[in-house]
Structures are given as C-alpha cells and as structure tokens.
PDB file of C-alpha atoms in Angstrom:
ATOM      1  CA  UNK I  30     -22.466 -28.473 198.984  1.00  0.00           C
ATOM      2  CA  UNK I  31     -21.199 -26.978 202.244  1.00  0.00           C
ATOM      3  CA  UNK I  32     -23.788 -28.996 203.943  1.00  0.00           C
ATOM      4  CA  UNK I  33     -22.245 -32.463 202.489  1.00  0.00           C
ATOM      5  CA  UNK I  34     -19.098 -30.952 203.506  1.00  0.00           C
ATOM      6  CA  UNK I  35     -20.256 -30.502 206.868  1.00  0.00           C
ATOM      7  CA  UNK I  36     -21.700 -33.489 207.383  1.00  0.00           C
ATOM      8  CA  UNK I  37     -18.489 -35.279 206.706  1.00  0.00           C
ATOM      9  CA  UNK I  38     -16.287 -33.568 208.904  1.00  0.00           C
ATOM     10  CA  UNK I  39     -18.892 -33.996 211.696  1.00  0.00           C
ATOM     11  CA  UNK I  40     -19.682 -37.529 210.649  1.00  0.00           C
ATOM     12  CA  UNK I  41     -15.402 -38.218 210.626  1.00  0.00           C
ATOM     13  CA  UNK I  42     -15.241 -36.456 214.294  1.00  0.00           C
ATOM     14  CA  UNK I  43     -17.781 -38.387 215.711  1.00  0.00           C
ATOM     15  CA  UNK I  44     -16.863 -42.025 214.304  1.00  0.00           C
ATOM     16  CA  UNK I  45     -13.715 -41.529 215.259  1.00  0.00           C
ATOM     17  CA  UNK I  46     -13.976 -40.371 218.974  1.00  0.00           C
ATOM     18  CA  UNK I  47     -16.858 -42.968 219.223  1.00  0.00           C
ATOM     19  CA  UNK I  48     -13.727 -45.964 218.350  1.00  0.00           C
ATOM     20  CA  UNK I  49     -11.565 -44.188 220.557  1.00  0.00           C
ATOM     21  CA  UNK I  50     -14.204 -43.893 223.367  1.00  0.00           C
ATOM     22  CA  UNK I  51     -14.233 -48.078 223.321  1.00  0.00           C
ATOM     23  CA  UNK I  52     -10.402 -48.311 223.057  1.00  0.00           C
ATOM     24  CA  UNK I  53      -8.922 -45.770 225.280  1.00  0.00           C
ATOM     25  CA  UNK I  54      -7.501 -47.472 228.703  1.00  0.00           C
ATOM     26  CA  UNK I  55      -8.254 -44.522 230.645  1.00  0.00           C
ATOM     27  CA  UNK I  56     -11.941 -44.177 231.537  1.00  0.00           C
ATOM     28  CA  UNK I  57     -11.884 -39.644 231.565  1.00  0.00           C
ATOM     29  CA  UNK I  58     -10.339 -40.199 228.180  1.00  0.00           C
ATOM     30  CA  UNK I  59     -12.871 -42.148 227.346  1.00  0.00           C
ATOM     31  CA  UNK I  60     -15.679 -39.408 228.415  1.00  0.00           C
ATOM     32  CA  UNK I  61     -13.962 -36.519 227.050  1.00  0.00           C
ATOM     33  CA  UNK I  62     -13.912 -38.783 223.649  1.00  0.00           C
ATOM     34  CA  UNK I  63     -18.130 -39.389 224.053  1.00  0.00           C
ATOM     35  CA  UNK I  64     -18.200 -35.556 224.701  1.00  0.00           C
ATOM     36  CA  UNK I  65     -16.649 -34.654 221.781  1.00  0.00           C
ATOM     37  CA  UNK I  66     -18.570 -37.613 219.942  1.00  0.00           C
ATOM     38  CA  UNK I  67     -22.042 -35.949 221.521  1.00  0.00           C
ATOM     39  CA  UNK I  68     -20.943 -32.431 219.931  1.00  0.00           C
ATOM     40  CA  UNK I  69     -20.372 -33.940 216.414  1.00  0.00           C
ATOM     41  CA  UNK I  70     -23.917 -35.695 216.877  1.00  0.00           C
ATOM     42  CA  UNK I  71     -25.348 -32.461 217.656  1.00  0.00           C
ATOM     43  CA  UNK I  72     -23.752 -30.583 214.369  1.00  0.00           C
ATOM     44  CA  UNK I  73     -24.754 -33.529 212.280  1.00  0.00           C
ATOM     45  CA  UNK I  74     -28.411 -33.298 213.723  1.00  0.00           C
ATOM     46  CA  UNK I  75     -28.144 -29.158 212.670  1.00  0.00           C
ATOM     47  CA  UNK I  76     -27.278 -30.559 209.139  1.00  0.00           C
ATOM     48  CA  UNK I  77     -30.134 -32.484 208.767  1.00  0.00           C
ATOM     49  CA  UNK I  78     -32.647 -29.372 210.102  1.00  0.00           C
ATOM     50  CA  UNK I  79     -33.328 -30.525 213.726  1.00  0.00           C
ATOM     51  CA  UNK I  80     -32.177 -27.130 215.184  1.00  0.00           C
ATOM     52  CA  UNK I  81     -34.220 -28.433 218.771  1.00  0.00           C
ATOM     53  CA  UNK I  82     -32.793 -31.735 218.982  1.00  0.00           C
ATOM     54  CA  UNK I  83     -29.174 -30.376 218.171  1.00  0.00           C
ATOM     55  CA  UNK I  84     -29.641 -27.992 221.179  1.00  0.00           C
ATOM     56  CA  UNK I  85     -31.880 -30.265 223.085  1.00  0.00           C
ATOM     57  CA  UNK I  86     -28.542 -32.707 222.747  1.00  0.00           C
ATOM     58  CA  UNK I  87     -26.126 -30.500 223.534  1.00  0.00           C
ATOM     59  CA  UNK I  88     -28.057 -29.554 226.735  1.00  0.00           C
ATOM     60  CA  UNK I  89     -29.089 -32.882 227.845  1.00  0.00           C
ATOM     61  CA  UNK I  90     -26.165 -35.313 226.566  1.00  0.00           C
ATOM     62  CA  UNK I  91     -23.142 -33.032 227.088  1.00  0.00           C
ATOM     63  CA  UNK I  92     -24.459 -30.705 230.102  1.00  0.00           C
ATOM     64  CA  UNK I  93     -26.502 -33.830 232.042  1.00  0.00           C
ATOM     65  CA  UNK I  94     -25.389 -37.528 231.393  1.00  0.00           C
ATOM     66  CA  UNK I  95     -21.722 -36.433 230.445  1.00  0.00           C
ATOM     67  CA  UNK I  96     -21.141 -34.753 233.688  1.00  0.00           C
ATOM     68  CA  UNK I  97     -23.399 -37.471 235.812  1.00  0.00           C
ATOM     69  CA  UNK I  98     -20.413 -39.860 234.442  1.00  0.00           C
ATOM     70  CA  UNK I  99     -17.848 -37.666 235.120  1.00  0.00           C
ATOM     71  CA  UNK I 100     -19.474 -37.356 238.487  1.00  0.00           C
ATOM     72  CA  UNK I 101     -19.537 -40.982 238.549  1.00  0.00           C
ATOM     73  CA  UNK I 102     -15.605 -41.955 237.801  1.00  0.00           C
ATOM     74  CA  UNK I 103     -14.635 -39.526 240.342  1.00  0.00           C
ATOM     75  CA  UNK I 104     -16.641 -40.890 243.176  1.00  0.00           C
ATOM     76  CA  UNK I 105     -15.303 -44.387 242.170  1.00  0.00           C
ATOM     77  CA  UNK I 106     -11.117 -44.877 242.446  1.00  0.00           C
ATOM     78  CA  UNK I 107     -10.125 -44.329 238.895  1.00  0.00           C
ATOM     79  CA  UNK I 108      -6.418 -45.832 239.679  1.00  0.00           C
ATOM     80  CA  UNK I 109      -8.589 -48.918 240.157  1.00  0.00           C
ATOM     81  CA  UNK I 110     -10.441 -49.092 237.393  1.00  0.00           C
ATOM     82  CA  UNK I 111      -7.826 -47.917 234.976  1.00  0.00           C
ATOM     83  CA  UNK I 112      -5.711 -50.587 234.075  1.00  0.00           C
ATOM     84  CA  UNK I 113      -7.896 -53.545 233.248  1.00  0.00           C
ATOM     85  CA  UNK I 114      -8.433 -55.660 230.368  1.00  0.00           C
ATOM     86  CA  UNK I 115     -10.790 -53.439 227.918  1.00  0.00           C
ATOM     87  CA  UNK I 116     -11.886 -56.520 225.885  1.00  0.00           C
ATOM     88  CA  UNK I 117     -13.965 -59.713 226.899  1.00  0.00           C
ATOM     89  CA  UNK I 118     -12.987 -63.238 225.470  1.00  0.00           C
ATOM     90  CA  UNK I 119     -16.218 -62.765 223.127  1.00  0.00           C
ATOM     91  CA  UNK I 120     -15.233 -60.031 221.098  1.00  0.00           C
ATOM     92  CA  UNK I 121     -14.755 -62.221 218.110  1.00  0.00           C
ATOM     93  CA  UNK I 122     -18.043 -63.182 218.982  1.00  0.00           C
ATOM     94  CA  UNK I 123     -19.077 -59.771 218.921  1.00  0.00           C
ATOM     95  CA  UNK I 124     -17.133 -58.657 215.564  1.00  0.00           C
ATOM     96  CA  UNK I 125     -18.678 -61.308 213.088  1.00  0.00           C
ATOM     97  CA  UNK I 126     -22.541 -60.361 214.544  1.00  0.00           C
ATOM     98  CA  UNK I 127     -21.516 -56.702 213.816  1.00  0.00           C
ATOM     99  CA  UNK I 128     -20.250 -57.746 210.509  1.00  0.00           C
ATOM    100  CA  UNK I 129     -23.414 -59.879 209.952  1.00  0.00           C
ATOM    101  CA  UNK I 130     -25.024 -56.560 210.387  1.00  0.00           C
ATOM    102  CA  UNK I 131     -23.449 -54.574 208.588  1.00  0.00           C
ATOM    103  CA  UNK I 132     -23.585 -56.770 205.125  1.00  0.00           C
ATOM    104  CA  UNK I 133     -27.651 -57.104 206.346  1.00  0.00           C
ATOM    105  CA  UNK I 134     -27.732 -53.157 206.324  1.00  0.00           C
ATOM    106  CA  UNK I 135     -25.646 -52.772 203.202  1.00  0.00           C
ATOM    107  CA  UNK I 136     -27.859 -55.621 201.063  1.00  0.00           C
ATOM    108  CA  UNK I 137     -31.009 -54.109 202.180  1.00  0.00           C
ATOM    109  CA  UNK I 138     -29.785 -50.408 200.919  1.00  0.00           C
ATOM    110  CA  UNK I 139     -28.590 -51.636 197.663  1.00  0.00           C
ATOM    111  CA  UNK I 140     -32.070 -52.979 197.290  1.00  0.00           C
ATOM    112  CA  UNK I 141     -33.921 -50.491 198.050  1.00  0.00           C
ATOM    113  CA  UNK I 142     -31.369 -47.716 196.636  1.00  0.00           C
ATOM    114  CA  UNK I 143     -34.184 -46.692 193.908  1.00  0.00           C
ATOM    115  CA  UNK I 144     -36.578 -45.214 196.718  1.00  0.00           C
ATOM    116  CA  UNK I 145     -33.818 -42.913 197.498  1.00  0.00           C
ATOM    117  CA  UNK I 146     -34.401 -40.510 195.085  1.00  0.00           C
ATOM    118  CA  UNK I 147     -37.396 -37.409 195.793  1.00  0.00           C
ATOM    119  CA  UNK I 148     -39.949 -37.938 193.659  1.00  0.00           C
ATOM    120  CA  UNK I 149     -40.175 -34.685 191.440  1.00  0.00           C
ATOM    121  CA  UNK I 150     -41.681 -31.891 192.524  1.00  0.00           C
ATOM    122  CA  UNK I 151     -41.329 -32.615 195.963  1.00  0.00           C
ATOM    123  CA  UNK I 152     -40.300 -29.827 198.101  1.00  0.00           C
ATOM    124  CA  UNK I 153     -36.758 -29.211 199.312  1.00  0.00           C
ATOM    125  CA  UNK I 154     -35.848 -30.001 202.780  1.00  0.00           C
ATOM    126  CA  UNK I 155     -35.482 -26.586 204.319  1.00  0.00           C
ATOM    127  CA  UNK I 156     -38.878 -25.710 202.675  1.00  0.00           C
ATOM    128  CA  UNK I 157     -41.176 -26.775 205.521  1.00  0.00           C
ATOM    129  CA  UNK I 158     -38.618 -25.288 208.544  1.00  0.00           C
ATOM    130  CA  UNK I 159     -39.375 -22.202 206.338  1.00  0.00           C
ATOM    131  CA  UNK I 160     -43.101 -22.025 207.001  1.00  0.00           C
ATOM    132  CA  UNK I 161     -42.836 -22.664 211.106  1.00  0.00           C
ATOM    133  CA  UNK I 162     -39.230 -22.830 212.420  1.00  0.00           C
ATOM    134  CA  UNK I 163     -38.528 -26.384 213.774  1.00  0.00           C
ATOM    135  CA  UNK I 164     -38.957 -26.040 217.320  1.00  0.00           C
ATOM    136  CA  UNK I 165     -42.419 -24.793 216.483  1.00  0.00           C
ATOM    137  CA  UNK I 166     -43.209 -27.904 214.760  1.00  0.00           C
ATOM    138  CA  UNK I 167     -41.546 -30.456 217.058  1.00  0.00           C
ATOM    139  CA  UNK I 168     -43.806 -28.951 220.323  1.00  0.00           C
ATOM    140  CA  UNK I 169     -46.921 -29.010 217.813  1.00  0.00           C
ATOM    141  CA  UNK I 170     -46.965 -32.403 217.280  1.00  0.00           C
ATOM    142  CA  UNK I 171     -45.174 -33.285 220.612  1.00  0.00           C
ATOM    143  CA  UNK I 172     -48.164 -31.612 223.294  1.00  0.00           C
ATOM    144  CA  UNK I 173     -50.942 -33.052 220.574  1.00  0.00           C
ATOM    145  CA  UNK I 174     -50.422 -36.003 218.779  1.00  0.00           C
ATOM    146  CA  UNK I 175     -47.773 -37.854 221.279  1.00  0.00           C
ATOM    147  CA  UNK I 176     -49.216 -36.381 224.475  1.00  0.00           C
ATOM    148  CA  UNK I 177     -49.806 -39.667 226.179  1.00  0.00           C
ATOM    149  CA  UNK I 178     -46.172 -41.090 225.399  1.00  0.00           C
ATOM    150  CA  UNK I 179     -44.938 -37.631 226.605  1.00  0.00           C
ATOM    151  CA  UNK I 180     -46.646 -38.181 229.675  1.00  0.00           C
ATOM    152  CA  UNK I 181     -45.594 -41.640 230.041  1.00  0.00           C
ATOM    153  CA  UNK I 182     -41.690 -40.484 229.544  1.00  0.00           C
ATOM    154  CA  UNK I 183     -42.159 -38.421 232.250  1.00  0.00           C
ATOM    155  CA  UNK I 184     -43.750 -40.812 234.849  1.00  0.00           C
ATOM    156  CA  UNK I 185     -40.678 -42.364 233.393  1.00  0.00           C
ATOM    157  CA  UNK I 186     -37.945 -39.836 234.159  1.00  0.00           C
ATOM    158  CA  UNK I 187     -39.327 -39.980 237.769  1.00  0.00           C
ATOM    159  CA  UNK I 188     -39.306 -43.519 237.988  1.00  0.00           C
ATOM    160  CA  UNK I 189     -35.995 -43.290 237.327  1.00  0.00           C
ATOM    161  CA  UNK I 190     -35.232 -40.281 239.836  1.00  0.00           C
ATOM    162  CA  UNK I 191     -36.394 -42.193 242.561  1.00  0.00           C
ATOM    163  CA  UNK I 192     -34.688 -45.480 241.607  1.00  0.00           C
ATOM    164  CA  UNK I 193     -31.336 -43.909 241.353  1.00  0.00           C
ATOM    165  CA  UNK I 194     -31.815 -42.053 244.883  1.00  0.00           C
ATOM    166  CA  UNK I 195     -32.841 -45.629 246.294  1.00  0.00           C
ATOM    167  CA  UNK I 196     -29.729 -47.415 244.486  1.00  0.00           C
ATOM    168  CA  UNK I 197     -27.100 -45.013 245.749  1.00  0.00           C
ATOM    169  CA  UNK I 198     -27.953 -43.881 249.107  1.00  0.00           C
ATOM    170  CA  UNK I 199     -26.021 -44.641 252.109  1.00  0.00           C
ATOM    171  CA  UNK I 200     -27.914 -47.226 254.272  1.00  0.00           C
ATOM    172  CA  UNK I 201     -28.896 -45.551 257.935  1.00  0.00           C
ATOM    173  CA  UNK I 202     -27.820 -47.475 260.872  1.00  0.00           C
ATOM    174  CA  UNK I 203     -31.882 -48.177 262.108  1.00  0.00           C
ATOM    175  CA  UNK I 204     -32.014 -49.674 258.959  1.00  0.00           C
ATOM    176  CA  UNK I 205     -29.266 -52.435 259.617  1.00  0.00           C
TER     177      UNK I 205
ATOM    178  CA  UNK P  17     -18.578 -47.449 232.964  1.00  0.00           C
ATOM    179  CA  UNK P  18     -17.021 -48.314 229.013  1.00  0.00           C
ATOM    180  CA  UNK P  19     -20.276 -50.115 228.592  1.00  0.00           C
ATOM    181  CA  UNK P  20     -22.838 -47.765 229.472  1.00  0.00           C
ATOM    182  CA  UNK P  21     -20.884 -45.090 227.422  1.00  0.00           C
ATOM    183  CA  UNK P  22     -21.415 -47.693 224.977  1.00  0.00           C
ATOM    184  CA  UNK P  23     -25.174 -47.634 225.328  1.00  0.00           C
ATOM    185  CA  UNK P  24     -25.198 -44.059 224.567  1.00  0.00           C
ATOM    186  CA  UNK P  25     -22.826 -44.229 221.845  1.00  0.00           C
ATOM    187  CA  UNK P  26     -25.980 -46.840 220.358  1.00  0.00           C
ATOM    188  CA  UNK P  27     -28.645 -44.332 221.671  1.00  0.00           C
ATOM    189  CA  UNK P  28     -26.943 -41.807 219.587  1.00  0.00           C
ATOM    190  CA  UNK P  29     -26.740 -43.547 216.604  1.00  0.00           C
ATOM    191  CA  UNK P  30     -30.704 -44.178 216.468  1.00  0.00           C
ATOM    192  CA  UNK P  31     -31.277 -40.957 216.973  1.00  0.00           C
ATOM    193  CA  UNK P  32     -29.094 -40.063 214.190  1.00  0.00           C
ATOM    194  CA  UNK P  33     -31.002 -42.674 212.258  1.00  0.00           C
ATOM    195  CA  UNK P  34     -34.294 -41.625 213.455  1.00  0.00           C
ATOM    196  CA  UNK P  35     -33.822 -37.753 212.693  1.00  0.00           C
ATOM    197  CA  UNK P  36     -32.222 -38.746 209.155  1.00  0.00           C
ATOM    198  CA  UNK P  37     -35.444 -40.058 207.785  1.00  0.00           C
ATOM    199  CA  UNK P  38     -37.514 -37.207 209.361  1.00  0.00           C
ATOM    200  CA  UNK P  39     -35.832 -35.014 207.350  1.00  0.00           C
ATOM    201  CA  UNK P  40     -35.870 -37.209 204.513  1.00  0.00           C
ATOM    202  CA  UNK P  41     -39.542 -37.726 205.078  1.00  0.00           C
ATOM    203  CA  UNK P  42     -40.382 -34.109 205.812  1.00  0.00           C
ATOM    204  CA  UNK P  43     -41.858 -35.576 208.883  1.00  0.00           C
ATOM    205  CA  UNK P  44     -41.389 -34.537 212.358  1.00  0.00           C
ATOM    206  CA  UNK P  45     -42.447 -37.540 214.142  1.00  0.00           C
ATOM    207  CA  UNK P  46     -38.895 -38.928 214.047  1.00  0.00           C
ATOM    208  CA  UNK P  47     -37.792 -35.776 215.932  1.00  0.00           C
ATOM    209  CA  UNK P  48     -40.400 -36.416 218.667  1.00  0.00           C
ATOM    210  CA  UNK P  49     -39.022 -39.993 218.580  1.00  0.00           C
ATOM    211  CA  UNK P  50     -35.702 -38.732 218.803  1.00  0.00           C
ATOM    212  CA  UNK P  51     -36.724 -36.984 222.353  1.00  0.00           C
ATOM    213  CA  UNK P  52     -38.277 -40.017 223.359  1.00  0.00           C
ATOM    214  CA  UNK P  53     -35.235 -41.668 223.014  1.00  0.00           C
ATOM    215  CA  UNK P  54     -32.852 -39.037 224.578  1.00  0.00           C
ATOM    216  CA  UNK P  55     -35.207 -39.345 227.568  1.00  0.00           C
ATOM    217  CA  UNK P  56     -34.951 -43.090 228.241  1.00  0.00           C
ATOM    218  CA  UNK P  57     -31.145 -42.325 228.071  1.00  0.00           C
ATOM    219  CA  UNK P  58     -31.010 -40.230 230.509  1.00  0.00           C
ATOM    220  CA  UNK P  59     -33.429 -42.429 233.086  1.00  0.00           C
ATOM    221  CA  UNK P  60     -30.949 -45.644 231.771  1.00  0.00           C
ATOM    222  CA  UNK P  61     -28.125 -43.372 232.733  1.00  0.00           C
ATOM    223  CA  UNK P  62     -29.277 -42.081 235.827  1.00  0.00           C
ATOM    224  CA  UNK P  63     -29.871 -46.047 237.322  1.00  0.00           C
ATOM    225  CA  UNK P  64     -26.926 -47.303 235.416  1.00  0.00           C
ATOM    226  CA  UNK P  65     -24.311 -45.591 237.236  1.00  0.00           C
ATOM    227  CA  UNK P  66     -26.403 -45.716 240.757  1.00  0.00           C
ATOM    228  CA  UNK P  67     -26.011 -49.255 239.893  1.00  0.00           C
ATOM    229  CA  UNK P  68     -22.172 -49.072 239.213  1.00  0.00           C
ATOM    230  CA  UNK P  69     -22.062 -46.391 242.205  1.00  0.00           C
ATOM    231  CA  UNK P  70     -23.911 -49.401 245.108  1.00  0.00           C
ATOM    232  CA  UNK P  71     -21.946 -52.102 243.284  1.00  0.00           C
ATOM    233  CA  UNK P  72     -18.867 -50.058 243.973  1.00  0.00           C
ATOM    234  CA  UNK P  73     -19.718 -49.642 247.802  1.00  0.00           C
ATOM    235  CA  UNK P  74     -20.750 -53.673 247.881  1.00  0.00           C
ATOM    236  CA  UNK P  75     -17.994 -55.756 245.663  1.00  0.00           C
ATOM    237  CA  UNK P  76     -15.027 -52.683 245.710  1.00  0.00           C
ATOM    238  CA  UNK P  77     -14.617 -53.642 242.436  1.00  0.00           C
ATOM    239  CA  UNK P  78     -15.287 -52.387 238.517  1.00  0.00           C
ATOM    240  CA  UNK P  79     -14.336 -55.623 236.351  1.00  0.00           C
ATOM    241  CA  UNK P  80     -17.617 -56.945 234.855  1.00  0.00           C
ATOM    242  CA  UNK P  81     -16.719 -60.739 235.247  1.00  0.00           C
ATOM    243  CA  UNK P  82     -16.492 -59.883 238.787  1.00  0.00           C
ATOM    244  CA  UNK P  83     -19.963 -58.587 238.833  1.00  0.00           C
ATOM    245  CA  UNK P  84     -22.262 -61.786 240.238  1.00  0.00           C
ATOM    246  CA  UNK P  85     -23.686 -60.545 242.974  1.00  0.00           C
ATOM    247  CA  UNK P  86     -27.024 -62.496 241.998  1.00  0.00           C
ATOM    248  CA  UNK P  87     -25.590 -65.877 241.509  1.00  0.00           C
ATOM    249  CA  UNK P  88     -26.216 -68.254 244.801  1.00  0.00           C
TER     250      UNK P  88
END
C-alpha cells in the first residue's frame, strides 16, 4: 500500500517536471525541471526493487549528464538562447503520432490485460532481493552472461570520450 | 539543448519500462539492460552537446532551423 502510494507521488513529480522541462522558456529552468524529473525516476526505480539502478541513476544522470548540461548552457550565451520560439511548425504533426501511440499502447494492454495477473504460487517480488541483495544479482549476471555487451559499452563510452574532445576543442593555429 | 533533454527524458522512460518488467518478471536482465541504456546516454550526451558546443563557436547561433551547416 505505501508502495502504490509512493509510486504515485513519484510517478506525479516526474510527469509533471518532464512537461514542464519541454515548456519552460528558460533553458536552467528547464534542467533544474529534468533534475528533479531524474530524482523521481530514481525513487520510482527504488519502488520497483532496483536499489543499483536507483543509485546508479542518481550518480550518473543527476551528478554526470545534468551538470555536463549545466556546464553546457553556461559556456553558451543563455540571453541568446532564451527567448526563442519553443515549438516547431510540426508539432501537430508530432501530437497526433503521439496520440497514435498512445491508443496503440492502450489497445495492446487491454488485450493482453489477462497476463497481468501472477500466476498462483508465484513468489512475491521482494522474495528473490531477499536471497542476494540486488546489486549482487545485477553484477552476477552483468560480468557473466552480458560480458561481451559490457565490453562493447565500454569501447563505447571511449568512443564517445574521444569524439567529444575532438568536437569541442579549440583548433591550433598550425592547424589552420 | 530542449531536445537533447528530450532524449533523456525518452531514455528515462525505457528504462522505467525496462526495469518495470524485470521486476514483474523476477528477472534481472532488464536491470542490466537498463545500464546499457544509461550508458549510451551518457556517450549520446557527451557528443550531443560537443556538437551544440562547435556549432556554437561556428554558426553563433542555438535555433535548430538555423542549423544547416551540411546543406551545399
């Protein structure tokens, strides 16, 4: 019960920071908004019994890509970027696909509604966090049955490093 | 800058999806997804905004209809 509870008020928080990220004029307003969207994520993913990923998003989302945009909006001239048009000429474009979407979700739970319910005798949720705590179990299965795509996400992350250094450096003069 | 917050937002709401039917499941592979997917955000992040960042220093401007710097 205070689970459900929980996961509404987080669920509220973060839907609506995540319209007002898109709608504010302002661009900080609009990070401090994904921030406190990013938090409610976080307590929503500690209601479902991902204790790692709640911290792993707190620590990676909020503490790394939130301040990296921060970072960003202050290096470029906010004045500048402040007062333009938020909304592109397609956005009615944009609202029916979303609202094709939505009714495709919606039809396909309805249908499948009846899979919804635990069979009986299956174990609660918290029963297998019980047994090995969750971080336990995420690294288990992370360093032996997804080792290659672990390794691959790193080559990744460093593909990425480097592109970003290359992308924003200031050319040198031999170089011009 | 609205759009790649945007991107997360999306990113966010997969992972959210993902780590839903792990626990419904009783599953962790949606969690290992889940970090999977938190890590290509932060590489799409990282290039994004050098992007936005050279763009910046090139066009001295932010409005994406502005942005055609690989039209000829």
């Amino acid at each position: 019960m205070l689970e459900l509870v929980l996961f509404y008020i987080f669920g509220a928080i973060a839907v609506v920071s995540a319209i007002l990220v898109i709608t504010r004029h302002n661009v900080v307003h609009s990070a401090a908004f994904l921030g406190s969207t990013l938090f409610a994520v976080a307590g929503i993913f500690l209601t479902l019994h991902a204790e790692f990923l709640a911290g792993v998003q707190v620590i990676v989302y909020v503490g790394g890509i939130l301040v990296l945009f921060i970072f960003v909006i202050m290096l470029i001239s906010v004045e500048r970027a402040e007062h333009e048009r938020q909304f592109n000429r397609q956005w009615t474009i944009a609202l029916v696909t979303s609202a094709i979407l939505v009714a495709e979700i919606g039809y396909a739970l309805f249908q499948g509604k009846d899979s919804f319910v635990l069979p009986p005798g299956a174990p609660p949720s918290a029963a297998g966090a019980v047994v090995a705590g969750n971080s336990e179990r995420v690294g288990m299965a992370l360093y032996t049955s997804y080792l290659l795509p672990f390794e691959i996400a790193s080559i990744l992350l460093l593909v990425a490093v480097v592109g970003a250094v290359v992308l924003a450096k200031r050319r040198t003069p031999a170089e011009e | 800058m609205i759009i790649l917050m945007s991107i997360e937002l999306m990113m966010n709401a997969v992972n959210i999806n993902l780590i839903a039917f792990s626990d419904r499941l009783q599953q962790v592979t949606g969690q290992v997804f889940a970090i999977f997917v938190i890590t290509v955000a932060a590489a799409e992040a990282a290039v994004g905004l050098g992007i936005v960042i050279a763009m910046f220093k090139n066009k001295e401007t932010m409005n994406i209809n502005e942005i055609d710097l690989m039209k000829w």
